Short mmCIF file of C-alpha atoms in Angstrom, two decimals:
data_model
loop_
_atom_site.label_atom_id
_atom_site.label_comp_id
_atom_site.label_asym_id
_atom_site.label_seq_id
_atom_site.Cartn_x
_atom_site.Cartn_y
_atom_site.Cartn_z
CA MET A 2 21.51 1.69 8.74
CA LYS A 3 19.88 0.55 11.94
CA ILE A 4 16.46 0.88 10.38
CA SER A 5 17.30 -1.36 7.46
CA ILE A 6 18.50 -4.07 9.83
CA VAL A 7 15.66 -3.86 12.29
CA THR A 8 12.75 -3.47 9.93
CA PRO A 9 12.84 -6.86 8.17
CA MET A 10 12.83 -8.60 11.56
CA PHE A 11 9.99 -6.40 12.76
CA LEU A 12 8.02 -7.10 9.62
CA PHE A 13 8.70 -10.81 9.86
CA VAL A 14 7.59 -11.01 13.47
CA ALA A 15 4.49 -8.90 12.83
CA LEU A 16 3.36 -10.83 9.80
CA SER A 17 4.20 -14.27 11.07
CA GLY A 18 2.30 -13.59 14.27
CA ALA A 19 -0.77 -12.58 12.33
CA GLN A 20 -0.40 -15.55 10.03
CA LEU A 21 -0.23 -17.92 12.97
CA ARG A 22 -3.50 -16.56 14.32
CA ALA A 23 -5.02 -16.60 10.87
CA GLN A 24 -4.74 -20.36 10.87
CA ASP A 25 -7.39 -20.40 13.58
CA HIS A 26 -9.92 -18.26 11.68
CA LYS A 27 -12.01 -18.17 14.79
CA TYR A 28 -12.91 -15.38 17.16
CA PRO A 29 -12.06 -15.78 20.83
CA PRO A 30 -14.97 -15.27 23.25
CA ILE A 31 -16.15 -11.66 23.03
CA GLY A 32 -15.45 -11.17 26.71
CA GLU A 33 -11.74 -11.28 25.96
CA TYR A 34 -12.09 -8.05 24.00
CA LEU A 35 -13.79 -6.19 26.85
CA MET A 36 -12.18 -4.27 29.70
CA ALA A 37 -13.13 -2.89 33.09
CA ALA A 38 -14.54 0.60 32.59
CA ASP A 39 -11.98 2.40 34.75
CA ALA A 40 -9.03 0.71 33.04
CA GLU A 41 -10.46 1.31 29.59
CA THR A 42 -11.09 4.98 30.35
CA ALA A 43 -7.54 5.46 31.58
CA LEU A 44 -6.13 3.66 28.57
CA ALA A 45 -8.27 5.67 26.15
CA LYS A 46 -7.11 8.94 27.71
CA SER A 47 -3.46 7.89 27.38
CA ALA A 48 -3.81 8.20 23.61
CA ALA A 49 -3.28 11.94 23.69
CA PRO A 50 -1.79 14.61 25.94
CA PRO A 51 -3.98 15.62 28.91
CA ASN A 52 -4.79 19.02 27.41
CA VAL A 53 -6.67 17.06 24.74
CA SER A 54 -7.88 13.90 26.45
CA ASP A 55 -9.06 15.56 29.68
CA HIS A 56 -11.69 17.43 27.66
CA ALA A 57 -12.55 14.71 25.16
CA THR A 58 -15.56 12.47 24.86
CA ILE A 59 -14.72 8.97 26.04
CA LYS A 60 -16.27 5.93 24.41
CA LEU A 61 -16.01 2.44 25.87
CA LEU A 62 -16.59 -0.88 24.14
CA SER A 63 -19.65 -2.83 25.30
CA LEU A 64 -21.43 -5.88 23.98
CA SER A 65 -23.45 -3.49 21.81
CA GLY A 66 -20.47 -1.61 20.44
CA TYR A 67 -18.87 1.65 21.55
CA GLN A 68 -20.94 3.72 23.94
CA VAL A 69 -20.32 7.21 25.28
CA ALA A 70 -19.14 7.03 28.89
CA HIS A 71 -18.26 10.70 29.23
CA GLU A 72 -19.26 13.68 27.11
CA GLY A 73 -16.40 16.01 26.33
CA THR A 74 -16.24 19.65 25.37
CA ASN A 75 -13.49 19.92 22.75
CA GLY A 76 -14.81 17.73 19.90
CA PHE A 77 -12.15 15.05 20.32
CA VAL A 78 -13.23 11.45 20.96
CA CYS A 79 -10.95 8.97 22.72
CA MET A 80 -11.46 5.22 22.74
CA VAL A 81 -9.49 1.98 22.76
CA MET A 82 -9.64 0.27 19.42
CA ARG A 83 -9.46 -3.52 19.35
CA GLY A 84 -8.30 -5.95 16.71
CA PHE A 85 -11.49 -5.19 14.80
CA ALA A 86 -9.73 -2.01 13.62
CA ALA A 87 -7.32 -4.09 11.53
CA PRO A 88 -6.62 -2.97 7.97
CA THR A 89 -9.56 -3.49 5.63
CA TYR A 90 -7.51 -4.33 2.53
CA THR A 91 -3.76 -4.13 3.02
CA PRO A 92 -1.41 -5.36 4.30
CA SER A 93 -3.59 -8.40 3.72
CA GLN A 94 -1.71 -10.45 6.30
CA LEU A 95 -2.73 -8.02 9.03
CA ARG A 96 -6.44 -8.27 8.34
CA ASP A 97 -6.49 -11.31 10.62
CA LEU A 98 -5.64 -9.11 13.59
CA VAL A 99 -9.41 -9.04 14.12
CA TYR A 100 -8.93 -12.37 15.86
CA ASP A 101 -6.40 -10.91 18.32
CA SER A 102 -8.40 -10.20 21.46
CA ALA A 103 -5.33 -8.81 23.26
CA LEU A 104 -4.85 -5.90 20.86
CA ARG A 105 -5.42 -2.53 22.51
CA ALA A 106 -4.91 0.58 20.41
CA PRO A 107 -5.87 3.75 22.28
CA ILE A 108 -6.81 6.58 19.95
CA CYS A 109 -8.13 10.13 20.19
CA PHE A 110 -9.84 11.33 17.01
CA ASP A 111 -9.70 15.04 16.30
CA PRO A 112 -13.10 16.67 15.64
CA SER A 113 -12.87 16.09 11.90
CA ALA A 114 -11.79 12.45 12.27
CA ALA A 115 -14.49 11.91 14.86
CA ARG A 116 -17.04 12.84 12.20
CA THR A 117 -15.51 11.19 9.16
CA VAL A 118 -13.26 8.33 10.34
CA MET A 119 -14.59 7.05 13.65
CA PRO A 120 -17.83 5.72 12.08
CA PHE A 121 -15.70 3.52 9.83
CA TYR A 122 -13.97 1.93 12.82
CA GLU A 123 -17.24 1.58 14.69
CA LEU A 124 -18.77 -0.24 11.72
CA ARG A 125 -15.73 -2.52 11.48
CA THR A 126 -16.12 -3.25 15.20
CA LYS A 127 -19.84 -3.98 14.85
CA LEU A 128 -19.22 -6.40 11.99
CA GLY A 129 -16.38 -8.10 13.83
CA MET A 130 -18.45 -8.48 16.97
CA GLU A 131 -21.10 -10.13 14.80
CA GLY A 132 -18.50 -12.73 13.91
CA LYS A 133 -17.81 -11.57 10.38
CA ALA A 134 -14.54 -12.68 8.78
CA PRO A 135 -12.07 -10.07 7.47
CA GLU A 136 -13.29 -10.36 3.89
CA GLN A 137 -16.91 -10.00 5.06
CA ILE A 138 -15.96 -6.92 7.08
CA ALA A 139 -14.28 -5.45 4.00
CA ALA A 140 -17.37 -6.14 1.91
CA GLY A 141 -19.60 -4.57 4.54
CA VAL A 142 -17.44 -1.48 4.80
CA GLN A 143 -17.22 -1.13 1.04
CA ALA A 144 -20.97 -1.45 0.64
CA ALA A 145 -21.65 1.08 3.38
CA TYR A 146 -19.18 3.54 1.87
CA VAL A 147 -20.67 3.23 -1.61
CA LYS A 148 -24.21 3.65 -0.28
CA GLY A 149 -23.23 6.74 1.67
CA GLU A 150 -23.80 5.11 5.02
CA LEU A 151 -20.25 6.04 5.96
CA PRO A 152 -18.98 9.61 5.60
CA LYS A 153 -17.02 10.28 2.44
CA ARG A 154 -13.34 10.77 3.04
CA SER A 155 -12.52 13.99 1.28
CA GLU A 156 -10.15 15.65 3.69
CA VAL A 157 -7.17 14.88 5.86
CA SER A 158 -7.84 14.40 9.54
CA PHE A 159 -5.82 13.35 12.55
CA ALA A 160 -5.67 11.13 15.56
CA MET B 30 -1.24 6.68 19.42
CA TRP B 31 0.74 8.26 22.27
CA SER B 32 -0.03 5.59 24.85
CA ALA B 33 2.86 3.88 26.58
CA ASP B 34 0.47 0.97 27.17
CA GLN B 35 -0.63 0.27 23.63
CA ASN B 36 -0.56 -3.31 22.38
CA LEU B 37 -0.77 -3.38 18.62
CA GLY B 38 -0.90 -7.17 18.48
CA GLY B 39 0.43 -9.38 15.74
CA GLY B 40 3.83 -9.72 17.34
CA VAL B 41 4.25 -5.95 17.31
CA GLY B 42 3.08 -5.28 20.86
CA HIS B 43 4.14 -1.86 22.02
CA TRP B 44 5.29 0.47 19.25
CA HIS B 45 6.51 4.04 19.22
CA PRO B 46 4.06 6.70 20.29
CA HIS B 47 2.71 8.08 17.07
CA MET B 48 0.32 10.36 15.26
CA MET B 49 -2.17 8.95 12.80
CA VAL B 50 -3.14 10.91 9.73
CA PHE B 51 -6.13 9.80 7.69
CA CYS B 52 -5.07 10.61 4.15
CA PRO B 53 -7.55 9.36 1.56
CA TYR B 54 -5.91 7.55 -1.37
CA TYR B 55 -2.33 8.04 -0.16
CA GLU B 56 0.26 5.55 -1.36
CA ASN B 57 3.42 4.80 0.55
CA SER B 58 5.44 5.97 -2.44
CA MET B 59 4.12 9.47 -1.77
CA LEU B 60 6.05 9.41 1.51
CA GLY B 61 9.26 7.93 0.17
CA ASN B 62 8.45 4.22 0.42
CA ASN B 63 9.61 4.00 4.01
CA PRO B 64 9.43 0.35 5.11
CA PHE B 65 6.66 -1.03 7.26
CA GLY B 66 7.55 -0.79 10.94
CA ALA B 67 10.34 1.73 10.54
CA PRO B 68 10.03 4.79 12.79
CA LEU B 69 9.47 6.95 9.73
CA PRO B 70 6.28 8.32 8.16
CA GLN B 71 4.54 5.58 6.23
CA VAL B 72 1.17 4.40 4.99
CA THR B 73 0.38 1.48 7.26
CA ASP B 74 -3.20 0.63 6.33
CA ASP B 75 -5.19 0.45 3.12
CA ALA B 76 -2.88 2.37 0.81
CA GLY B 77 -4.56 3.87 -2.23
CA THR B 78 -8.06 3.65 -0.77
CA PRO B 79 -10.32 6.17 0.98
CA PHE B 80 -9.27 4.54 4.25
CA ALA B 81 -5.49 5.01 3.95
CA VAL B 82 -3.72 5.65 7.24
CA VAL B 83 -0.38 7.43 7.61
CA VAL B 84 1.52 6.85 10.84
CA ILE B 85 4.18 9.25 12.08
CA ALA B 86 6.22 8.13 15.07
CA VAL B 87 7.05 10.72 17.71
CA ASN B 88 9.73 10.78 20.36
CA GLU B 89 9.50 7.83 22.77
CA LYS B 90 9.79 10.28 25.66
CA LEU B 91 6.37 11.63 24.69
CA ALA B 92 4.63 8.31 25.43
CA ILE B 93 1.81 8.75 27.95
CA LYS B 94 1.27 6.23 30.72
CA ALA B 95 -2.32 5.27 31.49
CA LYS B 96 -3.30 6.34 35.00
#
């Protein structure tokens, strides 16, 4: 019962917040998306238990996209996703999270996801950092997927 | 994911620590139509597409603080 009461409020707050930002339709300065390297590394590693993240590759966001800051040994890759990782299609209201420079979503991709999923988020980030709007990001992702420039998603993977 | 310091934006802010499962073409109906934001397995992103994301919340006590 608690879930049914809480969820509509959660959904309302989440969607209305995104809708408010969507009215701007403008990216904040790119510097607002960046972090100090030490803080970003710590945040990225908090995405998974130490037995995973202590041995993972760490990627940090720079003005030229995500760059490897530390090479790992277990095939996992940890990074902090920004608003650019918003949904590509649905929920459509949340696509405007690309404009939210405060969003920080630490994630550790398992080896399979690092190969097949991470490139998708890196492309979304590249397009967002170029100033593309959500619908342009979706078009770019779709085109890259169709052309085989992104790995085909044929299996389940984890983060 | 498991970070205690995540900020998922959009008025959501911090959410439950969670696993993400990349399940191509999954629809939320395949998981019981659990509502968005509930601490239950659900397709949060791009349902029915190659990029569908399933989120599974885990115990709050498992959240990991950045250090």
